[in-house]
PDB file of C-alpha atoms in Angstrom:
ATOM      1  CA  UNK A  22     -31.521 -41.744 -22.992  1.00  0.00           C
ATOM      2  CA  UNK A  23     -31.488 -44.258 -20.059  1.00  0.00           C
ATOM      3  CA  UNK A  24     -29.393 -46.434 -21.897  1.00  0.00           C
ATOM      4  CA  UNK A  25     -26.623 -44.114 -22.330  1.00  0.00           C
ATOM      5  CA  UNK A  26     -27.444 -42.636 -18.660  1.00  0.00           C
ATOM      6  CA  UNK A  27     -26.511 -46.333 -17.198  1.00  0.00           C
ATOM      7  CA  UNK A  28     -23.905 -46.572 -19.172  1.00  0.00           C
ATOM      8  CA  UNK A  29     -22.141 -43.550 -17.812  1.00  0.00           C
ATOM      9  CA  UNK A  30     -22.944 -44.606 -14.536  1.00  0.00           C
ATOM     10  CA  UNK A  31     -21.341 -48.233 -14.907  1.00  0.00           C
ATOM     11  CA  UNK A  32     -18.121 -46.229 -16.086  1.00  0.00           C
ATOM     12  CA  UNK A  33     -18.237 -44.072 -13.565  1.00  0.00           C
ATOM     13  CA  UNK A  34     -18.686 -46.862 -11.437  1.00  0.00           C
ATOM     14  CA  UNK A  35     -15.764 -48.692 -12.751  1.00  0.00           C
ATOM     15  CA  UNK A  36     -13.365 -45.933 -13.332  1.00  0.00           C
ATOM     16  CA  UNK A  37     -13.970 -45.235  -9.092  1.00  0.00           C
ATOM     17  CA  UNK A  38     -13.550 -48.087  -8.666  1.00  0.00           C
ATOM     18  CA  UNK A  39     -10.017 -48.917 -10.326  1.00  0.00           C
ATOM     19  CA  UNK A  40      -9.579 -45.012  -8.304  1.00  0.00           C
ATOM     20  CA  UNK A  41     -10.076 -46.416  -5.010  1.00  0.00           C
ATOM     21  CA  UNK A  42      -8.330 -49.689  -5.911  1.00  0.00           C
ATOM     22  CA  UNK A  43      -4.873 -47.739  -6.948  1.00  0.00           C
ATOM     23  CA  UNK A  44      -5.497 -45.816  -3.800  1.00  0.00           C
ATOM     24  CA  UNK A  45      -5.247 -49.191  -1.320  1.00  0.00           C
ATOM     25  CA  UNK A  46      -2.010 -49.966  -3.537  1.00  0.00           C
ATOM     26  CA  UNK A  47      -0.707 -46.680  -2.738  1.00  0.00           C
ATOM     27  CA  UNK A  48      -1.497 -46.523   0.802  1.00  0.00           C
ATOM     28  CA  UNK A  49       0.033 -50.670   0.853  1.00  0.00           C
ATOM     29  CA  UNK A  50       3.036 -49.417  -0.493  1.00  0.00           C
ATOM     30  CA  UNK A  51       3.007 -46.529   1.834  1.00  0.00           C
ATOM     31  CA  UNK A  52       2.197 -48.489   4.775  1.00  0.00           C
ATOM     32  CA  UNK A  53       5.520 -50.970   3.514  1.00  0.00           C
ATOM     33  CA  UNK A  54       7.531 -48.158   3.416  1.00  0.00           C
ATOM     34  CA  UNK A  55       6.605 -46.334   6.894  1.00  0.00           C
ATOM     35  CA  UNK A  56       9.067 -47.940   8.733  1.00  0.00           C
ATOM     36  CA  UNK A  57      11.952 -46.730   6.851  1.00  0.00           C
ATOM     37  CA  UNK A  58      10.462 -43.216   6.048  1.00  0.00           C
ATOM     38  CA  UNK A  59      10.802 -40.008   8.563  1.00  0.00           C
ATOM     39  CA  UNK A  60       9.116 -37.213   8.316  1.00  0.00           C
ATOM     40  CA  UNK A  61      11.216 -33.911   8.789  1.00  0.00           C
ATOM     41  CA  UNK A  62      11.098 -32.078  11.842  1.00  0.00           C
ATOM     42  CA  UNK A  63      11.049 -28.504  11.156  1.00  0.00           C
ATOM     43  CA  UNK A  64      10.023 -26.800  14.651  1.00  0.00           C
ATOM     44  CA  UNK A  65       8.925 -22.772  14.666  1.00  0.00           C
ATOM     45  CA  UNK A  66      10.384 -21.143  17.386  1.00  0.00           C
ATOM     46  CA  UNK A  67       8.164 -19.036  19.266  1.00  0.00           C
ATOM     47  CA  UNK A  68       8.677 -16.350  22.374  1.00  0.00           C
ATOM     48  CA  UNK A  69      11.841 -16.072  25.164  1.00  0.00           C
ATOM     49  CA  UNK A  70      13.206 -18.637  27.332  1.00  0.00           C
ATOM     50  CA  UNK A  71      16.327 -18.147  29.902  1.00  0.00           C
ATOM     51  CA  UNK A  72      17.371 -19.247  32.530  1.00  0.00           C
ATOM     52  CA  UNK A  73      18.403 -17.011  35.454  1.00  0.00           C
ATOM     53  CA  UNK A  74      20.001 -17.418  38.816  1.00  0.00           C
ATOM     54  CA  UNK A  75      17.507 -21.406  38.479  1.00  0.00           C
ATOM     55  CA  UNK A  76      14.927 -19.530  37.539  1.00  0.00           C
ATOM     56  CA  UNK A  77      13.057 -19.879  33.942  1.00  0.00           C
ATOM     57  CA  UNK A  78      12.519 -16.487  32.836  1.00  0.00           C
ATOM     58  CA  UNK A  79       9.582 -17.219  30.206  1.00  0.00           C
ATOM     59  CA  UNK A  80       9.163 -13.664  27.885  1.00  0.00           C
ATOM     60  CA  UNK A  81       5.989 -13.436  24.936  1.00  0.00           C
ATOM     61  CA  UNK A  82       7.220 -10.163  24.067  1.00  0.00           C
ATOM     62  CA  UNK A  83       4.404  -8.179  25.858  1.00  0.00           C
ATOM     63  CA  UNK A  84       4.454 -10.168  29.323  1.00  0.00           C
ATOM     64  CA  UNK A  85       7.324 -11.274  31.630  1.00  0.00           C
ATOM     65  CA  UNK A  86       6.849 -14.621  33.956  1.00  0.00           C
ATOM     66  CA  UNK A  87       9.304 -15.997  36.228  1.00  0.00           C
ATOM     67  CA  UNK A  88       9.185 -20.085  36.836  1.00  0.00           C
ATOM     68  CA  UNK A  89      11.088 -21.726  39.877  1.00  0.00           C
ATOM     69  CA  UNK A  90      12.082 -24.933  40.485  1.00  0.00           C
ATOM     70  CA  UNK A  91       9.409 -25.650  42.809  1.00  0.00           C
ATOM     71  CA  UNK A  92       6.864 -24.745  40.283  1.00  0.00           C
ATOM     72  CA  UNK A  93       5.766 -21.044  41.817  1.00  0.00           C
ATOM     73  CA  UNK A  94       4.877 -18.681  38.630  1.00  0.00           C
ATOM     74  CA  UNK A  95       5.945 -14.865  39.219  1.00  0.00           C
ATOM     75  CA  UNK A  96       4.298 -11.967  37.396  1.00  0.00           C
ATOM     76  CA  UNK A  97       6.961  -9.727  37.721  1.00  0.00           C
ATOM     77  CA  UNK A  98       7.728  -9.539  41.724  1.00  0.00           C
ATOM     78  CA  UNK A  99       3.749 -10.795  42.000  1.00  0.00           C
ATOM     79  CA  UNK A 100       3.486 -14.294  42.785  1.00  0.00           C
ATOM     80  CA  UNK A 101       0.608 -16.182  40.435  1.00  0.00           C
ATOM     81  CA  UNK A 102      -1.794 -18.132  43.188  1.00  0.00           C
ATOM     82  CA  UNK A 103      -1.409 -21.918  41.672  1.00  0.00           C
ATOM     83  CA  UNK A 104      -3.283 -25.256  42.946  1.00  0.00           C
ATOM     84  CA  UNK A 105      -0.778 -27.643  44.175  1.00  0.00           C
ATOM     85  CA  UNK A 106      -1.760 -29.714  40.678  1.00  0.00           C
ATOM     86  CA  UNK A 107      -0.871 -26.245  38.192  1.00  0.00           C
ATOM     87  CA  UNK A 108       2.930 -26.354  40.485  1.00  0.00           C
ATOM     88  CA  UNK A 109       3.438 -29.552  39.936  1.00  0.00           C
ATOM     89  CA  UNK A 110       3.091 -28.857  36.135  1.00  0.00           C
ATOM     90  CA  UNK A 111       5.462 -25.753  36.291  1.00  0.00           C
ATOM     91  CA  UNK A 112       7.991 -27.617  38.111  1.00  0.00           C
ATOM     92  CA  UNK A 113       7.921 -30.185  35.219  1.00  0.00           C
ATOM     93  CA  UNK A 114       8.277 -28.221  32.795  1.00  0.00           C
ATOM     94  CA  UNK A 115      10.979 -26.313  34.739  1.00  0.00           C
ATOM     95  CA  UNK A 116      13.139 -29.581  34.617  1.00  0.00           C
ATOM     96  CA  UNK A 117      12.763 -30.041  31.137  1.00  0.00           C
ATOM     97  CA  UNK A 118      13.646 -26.525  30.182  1.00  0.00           C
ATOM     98  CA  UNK A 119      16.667 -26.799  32.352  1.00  0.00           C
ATOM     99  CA  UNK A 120      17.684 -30.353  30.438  1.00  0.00           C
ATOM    100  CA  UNK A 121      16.702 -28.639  27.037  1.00  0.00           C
ATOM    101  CA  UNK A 122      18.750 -25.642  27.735  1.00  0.00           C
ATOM    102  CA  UNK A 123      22.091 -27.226  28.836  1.00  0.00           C
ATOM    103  CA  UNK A 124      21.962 -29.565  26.160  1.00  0.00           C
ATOM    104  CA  UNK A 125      23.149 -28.873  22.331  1.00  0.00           C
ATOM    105  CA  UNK A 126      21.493 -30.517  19.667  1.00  0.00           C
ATOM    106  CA  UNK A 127      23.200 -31.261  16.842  1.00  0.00           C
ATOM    107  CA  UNK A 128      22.340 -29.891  13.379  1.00  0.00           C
ATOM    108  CA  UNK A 129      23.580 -31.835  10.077  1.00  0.00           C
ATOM    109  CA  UNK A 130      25.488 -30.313   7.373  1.00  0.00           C
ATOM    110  CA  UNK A 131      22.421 -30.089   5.529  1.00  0.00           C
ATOM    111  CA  UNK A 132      20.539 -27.961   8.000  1.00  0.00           C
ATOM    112  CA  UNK A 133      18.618 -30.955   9.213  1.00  0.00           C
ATOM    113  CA  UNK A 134      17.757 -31.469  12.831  1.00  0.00           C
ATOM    114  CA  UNK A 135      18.716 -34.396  15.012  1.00  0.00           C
ATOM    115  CA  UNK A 136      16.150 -37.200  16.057  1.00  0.00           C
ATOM    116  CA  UNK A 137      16.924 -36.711  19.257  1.00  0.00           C
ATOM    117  CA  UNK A 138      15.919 -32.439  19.156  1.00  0.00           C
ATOM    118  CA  UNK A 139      12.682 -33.796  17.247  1.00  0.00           C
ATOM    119  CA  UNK A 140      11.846 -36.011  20.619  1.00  0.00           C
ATOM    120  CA  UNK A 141      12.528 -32.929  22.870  1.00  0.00           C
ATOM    121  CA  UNK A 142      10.588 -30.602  20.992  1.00  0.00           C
ATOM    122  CA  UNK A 143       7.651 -33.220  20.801  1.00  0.00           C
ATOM    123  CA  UNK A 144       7.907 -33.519  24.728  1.00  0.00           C
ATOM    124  CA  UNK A 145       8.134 -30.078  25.151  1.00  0.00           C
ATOM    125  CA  UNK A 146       5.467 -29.222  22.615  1.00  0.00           C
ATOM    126  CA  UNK A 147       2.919 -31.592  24.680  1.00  0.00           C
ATOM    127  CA  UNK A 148       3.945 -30.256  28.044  1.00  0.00           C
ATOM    128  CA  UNK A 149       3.031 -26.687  27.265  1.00  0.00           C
ATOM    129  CA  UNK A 150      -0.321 -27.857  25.982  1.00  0.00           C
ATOM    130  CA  UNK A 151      -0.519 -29.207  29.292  1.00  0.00           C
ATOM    131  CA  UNK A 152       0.208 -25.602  30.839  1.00  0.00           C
ATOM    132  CA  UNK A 153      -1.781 -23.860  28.090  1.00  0.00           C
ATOM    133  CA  UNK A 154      -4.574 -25.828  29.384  1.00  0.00           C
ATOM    134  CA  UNK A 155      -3.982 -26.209  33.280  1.00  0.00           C
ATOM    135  CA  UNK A 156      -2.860 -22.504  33.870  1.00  0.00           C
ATOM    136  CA  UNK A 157      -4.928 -19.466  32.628  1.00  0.00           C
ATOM    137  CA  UNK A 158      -1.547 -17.097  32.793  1.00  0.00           C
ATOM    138  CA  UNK A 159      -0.310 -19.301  30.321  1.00  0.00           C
ATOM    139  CA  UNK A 160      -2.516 -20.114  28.194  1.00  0.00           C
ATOM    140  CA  UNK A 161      -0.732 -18.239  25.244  1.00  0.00           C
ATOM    141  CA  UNK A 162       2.649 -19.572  26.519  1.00  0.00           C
ATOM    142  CA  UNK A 163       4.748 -21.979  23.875  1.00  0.00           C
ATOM    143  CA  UNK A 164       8.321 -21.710  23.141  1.00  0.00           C
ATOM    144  CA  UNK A 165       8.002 -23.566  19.347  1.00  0.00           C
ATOM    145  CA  UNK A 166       5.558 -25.856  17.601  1.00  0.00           C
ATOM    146  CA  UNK A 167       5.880 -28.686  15.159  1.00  0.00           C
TER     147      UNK A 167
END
């Protein structure tokens, strides 16, 4: 029976081996190809964004905020107390909405979406992590994910 036991194993060994050797070929040939392959953007959309009168009007369905361009965050007519560092983030983003909102991004004939929309997204995407993490109000707050 230990005969035939070590043989298995040996096979085992060797068929894992070729496994893991086709794999590194693969990943090669991959790796080769990376340059020249994208992978599709397909953002989700999530919650309300506007602009009004300069003012971001940011809407998750049950909660209404109101973003200036000097960063102050409005509950309603409540102003949200912010450190001079959580501002500064609003008033980021705030400029990036207002580029991402009076731009149009083109979409192909076959429903794909532009490079250049991808790169905004991504930016945006990271910046509202940013919020999510630096303002508690927020911390629920994206407009779409990747």
């Amino acid at each position: 029976m230990t005969g035939l036991k070590r043989t298995l194993s040996r096979k085992r060994i060797t068929i894992f081996r070729a496994l893991a050797r086709m794999i590194s070929a693969a990943l090669v040939v991959v790796g080769m190809l990376g340059a020249s392959v994208t992978l599709a953007c397909e953002p989700i959309w999530h919650n309300q964004v506007s602009v009004e009168q300069g003012a971001l009007s940011l809407n998750d369905g049950q909660h209404a905020f109101t973003v200036n361009a000097e960063g102050k965050l409005y509950f309603g007519v409540h102003r949200v107390a912010l450190s001079a560092e959580q501002q500064q983030v609003l008033s980021d983003y705030h400029q990036l909405m207002l580029a991402d909102l009076a731009q149009l991004f083109p979409i192909s004939d076959e429903g794909e979406i532009s490079d250049e929309l991808c790169q905004k997204v991504a930016a945006r995407q990271q910046k509202e992590q940013q919020i999510q993490s630096t303002i508690p109000a927020l911390k629920a707050w994206r407009t779409v994910t990747l």
